[in-house]
Tab-separated table of C-alpha atoms in Angstrom:
chain	number	residue	atom	x	y	z
A	1	MET	CA	15.889	239.104	-101.138
A	2	LEU	CA	18.778	237.008	-100.199
A	3	ASN	CA	21.110	236.231	-104.088
A	4	ILE	CA	22.545	233.612	-105.269
A	5	GLU	CA	26.097	234.124	-104.269
A	6	THR	CA	24.682	235.220	-101.136
A	7	PHE	CA	23.137	232.239	-99.882
A	8	SER	CA	25.989	230.006	-100.945
A	9	LEU	CA	27.825	231.952	-98.824
A	10	TYR	CA	25.692	232.404	-95.552
A	11	ILE	CA	25.189	228.081	-96.355
A	12	MET	CA	29.726	227.492	-96.617
A	13	LEU	CA	29.248	229.656	-93.080
A	14	CYS	CA	27.104	227.260	-91.313
A	15	VAL	CA	28.512	224.293	-92.832
A	16	LEU	CA	32.421	226.220	-91.245
A	17	ALA	CA	31.602	227.832	-88.097
A	18	PRO	CA	31.603	224.138	-86.309
A	19	LEU	CA	34.341	222.893	-87.713
A	20	LEU	CA	36.599	225.863	-86.867
A	21	GLY	CA	34.805	226.252	-83.802
A	22	ALA	CA	36.444	222.143	-83.786
A	23	PHE	CA	39.362	222.775	-84.631
A	24	THR	CA	39.685	226.038	-81.879
A	25	LEU	CA	38.645	223.437	-79.345
A	26	LEU	CA	41.548	221.258	-80.163
A	27	PHE	CA	44.302	223.233	-80.400
A	28	LEU	CA	43.035	224.990	-76.416
A	29	PHE	CA	43.322	221.029	-75.188
A	30	VAL	CA	46.571	220.439	-77.153
A	31	PHE	CA	48.614	223.283	-76.327
A	32	GLU	CA	46.843	222.905	-72.416
A	33	LYS	CA	47.743	220.074	-72.416
A	34	ARG	CA	51.522	221.086	-73.724
A	35	ILE	CA	51.284	223.540	-70.410
A	36	ASP	CA	51.135	221.040	-68.606
A	37	LEU	CA	53.535	218.400	-69.924
A	38	LEU	CA	56.116	222.280	-69.329
A	39	GLU	CA	55.075	222.491	-66.455
A	40	LYS	CA	55.754	219.566	-65.228
A	41	GLN	CA	59.026	219.463	-66.995
A	42	THR	CA	60.502	222.362	-65.428
A	43	ARG	CA	59.523	220.995	-61.725
A	44	GLU	CA	60.811	217.679	-62.622
A	45	ILE	CA	63.841	219.180	-63.606
A	46	ALA	CA	64.241	222.035	-59.689
A	47	LEU	CA	64.180	218.920	-57.926
A	48	GLU	CA	66.546	217.183	-60.190
A	49	LYS	CA	68.599	220.400	-58.475
A	50	GLU	CA	67.723	220.052	-55.642
A	51	LEU	CA	68.571	216.796	-55.257
A	52	GLN	CA	71.711	216.721	-57.055
A	53	THR	CA	72.775	219.314	-55.112
A	54	ALA	CA	71.633	218.052	-52.104
A	55	LEU	CA	73.780	214.951	-53.310
A	56	TYR	CA	76.919	217.322	-54.265
A	57	ASN	CA	76.572	218.456	-50.046
A	58	GLN	CA	75.943	215.560	-48.430
A	59	LEU	CA	79.165	213.655	-50.447
A	60	ASN	CA	81.170	217.548	-49.518
A	61	GLN	CA	80.514	217.365	-46.193
A	62	GLU	CA	82.255	214.135	-46.279
A	63	ILE	CA	84.475	215.143	-46.667
A	64	GLN	CA	85.769	217.532	-43.720
A	65	PRO	CA	85.500	215.270	-40.952
A	66	HIS	CA	88.230	213.102	-42.353
A	67	PHE	CA	90.093	216.476	-43.612
A	68	LEU	CA	90.292	217.785	-39.769
A	69	PHE	CA	90.260	214.253	-38.242
A	70	ASN	CA	93.826	213.479	-40.027
A	71	THR	CA	94.613	216.746	-38.707
A	72	LEU	CA	94.493	217.048	-35.306
A	73	ASN	CA	96.010	213.241	-35.935
A	74	SER	CA	99.359	215.117	-36.987
A	75	ILE	CA	98.828	218.287	-34.366
A	76	LEU	CA	98.380	214.727	-31.371
A	77	SER	CA	101.344	213.341	-32.432
A	78	LEU	CA	103.403	216.593	-32.180
A	79	ALA	CA	102.140	216.851	-28.076
A	80	ARG	CA	103.237	213.483	-27.734
A	81	LEU	CA	106.363	213.330	-28.942
A	82	ASP	CA	106.578	216.802	-26.676
A	83	ARG	CA	107.490	218.897	-29.737
A	84	LYS	CA	106.238	222.241	-27.803
A	85	SER	CA	107.423	224.880	-30.180
A	86	GLU	CA	105.858	222.678	-33.481
A	87	LEU	CA	102.877	222.479	-31.925
A	88	ILE	CA	102.359	225.588	-30.753
A	89	ARG	CA	103.571	226.547	-34.698
A	90	SER	CA	100.901	223.790	-35.688
A	91	ILE	CA	97.819	225.568	-33.774
A	92	GLU	CA	98.923	228.559	-35.056
A	93	THR	CA	98.147	227.033	-38.221
A	94	LEU	CA	95.347	224.459	-38.171
A	95	SER	CA	94.129	228.067	-36.814
A	96	ARG	CA	94.415	230.087	-39.959
A	97	LEU	CA	93.545	227.506	-41.960
A	98	LEU	CA	89.942	226.865	-39.981
A	99	LYS	CA	89.442	231.001	-40.437
A	100	PHE	CA	90.305	230.655	-44.329
A	101	LYS	CA	88.098	227.957	-44.894
A	102	TYR	CA	84.556	228.628	-42.959
A	103	LYS	CA	84.571	232.509	-44.524
A	104	THR	CA	82.452	230.913	-47.729
A	105	ASN	CA	80.141	228.520	-48.024
A	106	SER	CA	80.059	228.296	-51.590
A	107	PRO	CA	80.245	224.933	-53.426
A	108	LEU	CA	83.525	226.417	-55.460
A	109	ILE	CA	85.969	227.653	-55.186
A	110	THR	CA	89.635	228.574	-57.546
A	111	ILE	CA	92.591	226.479	-57.861
A	112	ASN	CA	94.037	229.512	-55.680
A	113	GLU	CA	92.184	229.250	-52.549
A	114	GLU	CA	91.802	225.378	-52.881
A	115	LEU	CA	95.926	225.580	-52.963
A	116	SER	CA	95.502	227.621	-49.703
A	117	TYR	CA	93.958	224.551	-47.943
A	118	ILE	CA	96.987	222.311	-48.948
A	119	ASN	CA	99.933	224.772	-47.663
A	120	TYR	CA	98.501	225.400	-44.772
A	121	TYR	CA	97.913	221.864	-43.985
A	122	LEU	CA	101.608	220.841	-45.631
A	123	GLU	CA	102.923	223.558	-43.548
A	124	ILE	CA	101.397	220.910	-40.395
A	125	GLN	CA	103.248	217.662	-41.911
A	126	LYS	CA	106.433	219.535	-42.385
A	127	ILE	CA	106.346	220.996	-38.791
A	128	ARG	CA	105.524	217.073	-38.367
A	129	PHE	CA	107.946	214.481	-40.669
A	130	ARG	CA	110.526	217.347	-40.916
A	131	GLU	CA	113.449	216.558	-43.189
A	132	ARG	CA	112.120	213.343	-44.380
A	133	LEU	CA	108.885	215.339	-45.960
A	134	HIS	CA	109.628	217.057	-49.557
A	135	TYR	CA	107.115	218.336	-51.808
A	136	GLU	CA	106.911	220.842	-54.443
A	137	ILE	CA	103.422	222.471	-56.442
A	138	SER	CA	103.682	223.508	-60.322
A	139	ILE	CA	100.580	225.668	-61.046
A	140	ASP	CA	99.983	226.721	-64.638
A	141	PRO	CA	98.942	231.112	-64.281
A	142	GLU	CA	95.702	230.388	-66.334
A	143	VAL	CA	93.923	228.036	-64.274
A	144	GLY	CA	94.636	229.845	-61.046
A	145	GLN	CA	91.691	231.435	-61.206
A	146	SER	CA	89.525	228.322	-62.873
A	147	VAL	CA	86.840	226.412	-60.231
A	148	ILE	CA	87.207	223.643	-58.552
A	149	ILE	CA	85.208	221.860	-56.151
A	150	PRO	CA	85.949	222.328	-52.736
A	151	PHE	CA	88.732	219.056	-51.085
A	152	LEU	CA	89.381	218.172	-54.514
A	153	ILE	CA	93.442	218.041	-54.466
A	154	GLN	CA	93.311	218.362	-50.710
A	155	THR	CA	91.808	214.853	-50.332
A	156	LEU	CA	94.790	213.382	-53.112
A	157	VAL	CA	97.004	214.741	-51.287
A	158	GLU	CA	96.027	213.502	-47.620
A	159	ASN	CA	95.936	209.859	-49.427
A	160	ALA	CA	99.282	210.578	-49.533
A	161	PHE	CA	100.161	211.250	-46.173
A	162	LYS	CA	97.187	207.854	-44.951
A	163	HIS	CA	98.274	205.339	-47.493
A	164	ALA	CA	102.158	205.878	-48.401
A	165	PHE	CA	104.362	208.094	-45.920
A	166	GLU	CA	102.200	207.991	-42.489
A	167	LYS	CA	103.306	203.702	-43.386
A	168	HIS	CA	106.340	203.915	-44.402
A	169	ILE	CA	109.754	204.808	-43.034
A	170	GLY	CA	112.212	207.127	-45.794
A	171	GLU	CA	112.210	210.159	-47.719
A	172	ALA	CA	108.739	211.216	-48.608
A	173	PHE	CA	108.222	213.071	-52.037
A	174	LEU	CA	105.252	213.627	-53.387
A	175	LYS	CA	104.781	216.485	-56.325
A	176	VAL	CA	100.872	218.779	-57.084
A	177	ILE	CA	101.437	219.718	-60.381
A	178	ILE	CA	98.373	221.804	-62.060
A	179	ASN	CA	98.294	222.873	-66.190
A	180	LYS	CA	95.254	223.278	-68.413
A	181	LYS	CA	95.011	221.858	-72.109
A	182	ASN	CA	92.388	222.178	-74.500
A	183	GLU	CA	90.281	223.367	-72.043
A	184	GLU	CA	90.069	221.470	-69.911
A	185	VAL	CA	91.771	221.357	-66.464
A	186	TYR	CA	94.512	218.359	-65.267
A	187	VAL	CA	95.408	218.218	-61.685
A	188	THR	CA	97.987	215.488	-61.018
A	189	VAL	CA	99.515	214.287	-57.140
A	190	TRP	CA	102.133	212.432	-57.712
A	191	ASN	CA	103.484	210.674	-54.534
A	192	ASN	CA	106.940	207.401	-54.145
A	193	SER	CA	105.117	204.961	-52.569
A	194	LEU	CA	106.294	202.180	-55.049
A	195	GLU	CA	103.172	200.245	-53.708
A	196	GLY	CA	100.045	200.033	-54.872
A	197	GLN	CA	97.381	202.090	-53.559
A	198	VAL	CA	93.651	201.252	-53.705
A	199	LEU	CA	91.657	205.340	-52.998
A	200	GLN	CA	88.396	204.488	-52.521
A	201	ALA	CA	85.941	205.935	-50.763
A	202	ASN	CA	84.695	203.011	-48.759
A	203	ASP	CA	87.808	202.286	-47.451
A	204	GLY	CA	87.473	204.249	-44.559
A	205	GLY	CA	89.184	207.024	-45.619
A	206	LEU	CA	87.850	209.583	-48.554
A	207	GLY	CA	89.071	208.731	-52.312
A	208	LEU	CA	88.675	208.696	-55.803
A	209	GLU	CA	85.122	207.419	-55.716
A	210	ASN	CA	83.920	210.527	-54.105
A	211	ILE	CA	85.357	212.756	-55.721
A	212	ALA	CA	84.595	211.334	-59.151
A	213	LYS	CA	80.827	212.227	-58.285
A	214	ARG	CA	81.262	215.100	-56.936
A	215	LEU	CA	82.568	216.240	-60.529
A	216	GLU	CA	79.936	214.548	-61.959
A	217	ILE	CA	77.293	216.388	-60.257
A	218	LEU	CA	79.447	220.295	-60.829
A	219	PHE	CA	79.693	219.103	-64.611
A	220	PRO	CA	77.325	217.094	-66.326
A	221	GLY	CA	77.439	216.311	-69.746
A	222	ASP	CA	81.033	217.561	-70.592
A	223	ARG	CA	84.436	214.645	-69.723
A	224	THR	CA	85.195	214.184	-65.639
A	225	SER	CA	87.591	211.612	-64.691
A	226	VAL	CA	89.522	210.206	-61.991
A	227	THR	CA	92.289	207.434	-62.301
A	228	LEU	CA	95.086	206.539	-60.032
A	229	ASN	CA	97.847	204.907	-61.959
A	230	ASN	CA	100.754	202.538	-59.669
A	231	THR	CA	104.429	202.498	-60.987
A	232	ASP	CA	106.847	201.698	-60.058
A	233	ILE	CA	109.060	205.157	-59.660
A	234	GLY	CA	104.942	205.926	-57.460
A	235	THR	CA	101.168	206.538	-56.703
A	236	THR	CA	99.589	208.756	-59.665
A	237	VAL	CA	96.845	209.983	-59.279
A	238	THR	CA	94.926	212.518	-62.030
A	239	ALA	CA	91.802	214.750	-61.889
A	240	ILE	CA	90.317	216.069	-65.157
A	241	PHE	CA	87.584	218.675	-65.267
A	242	PRO	CA	86.237	221.581	-67.453
A	243	LEU	CA	88.375	224.363	-67.518
A	244	ALA	CA	85.484	227.051	-65.582
A	245	LYS	CA	86.560	230.422	-64.915
A	246	GLU	CA	84.818	232.287	-61.711
A	247	GLY	CA	81.550	233.843	-61.925
A	248	ALA	CA	80.894	231.744	-65.447
A	249	MET	CA	79.234	229.240	-63.460
């Protein structure tokens, strides 16, 4: 026979059981919705990453035909001038450059690797411009193995030839300076052109807009910038992006 305490406990359980069941169902419902939301966010992040990767690859591919066109145009000028020995050296240099370039499909390379491209390119231009061309490259040893987007420095160097040296006679001076400030890499390319330059992606070549977009894609949330400054002593383009060692990204 049930006593009063047992009966009271029985009544309490009868009352609480539906409430516990309701709370359990509510919890499962909320948990399921949360899981669905997380899965949706995960898919959206993955999709955004794929879109950003596709955009980056598209922007990067735009650089390559432009670079090859400029280099081949330089070699063609040697052929037209019948400078055969220099033409042969240029073709050999281009061959080494292309071999070096196509050995990797990585969207990032080190600054030292980028400078290898530039040295090949400048060797070809030195053959073309002879004693008229003077250039120097200065790099902080701490940033040599830092990563950089392919053709960033190369594009700025090419633009110096396209917008300055190929348009005006006289001595052609070029400086490439790469250093580190507050865990950021500063890439500065200066030429002695006294005419104002506007380097844009829609000027028939590739310029600052393209580089800025690629930096934003690869370093989201970090400070990046690409600026051009025309002065009475020349034209300077500076790109700034985070210092990141190879393998850290």
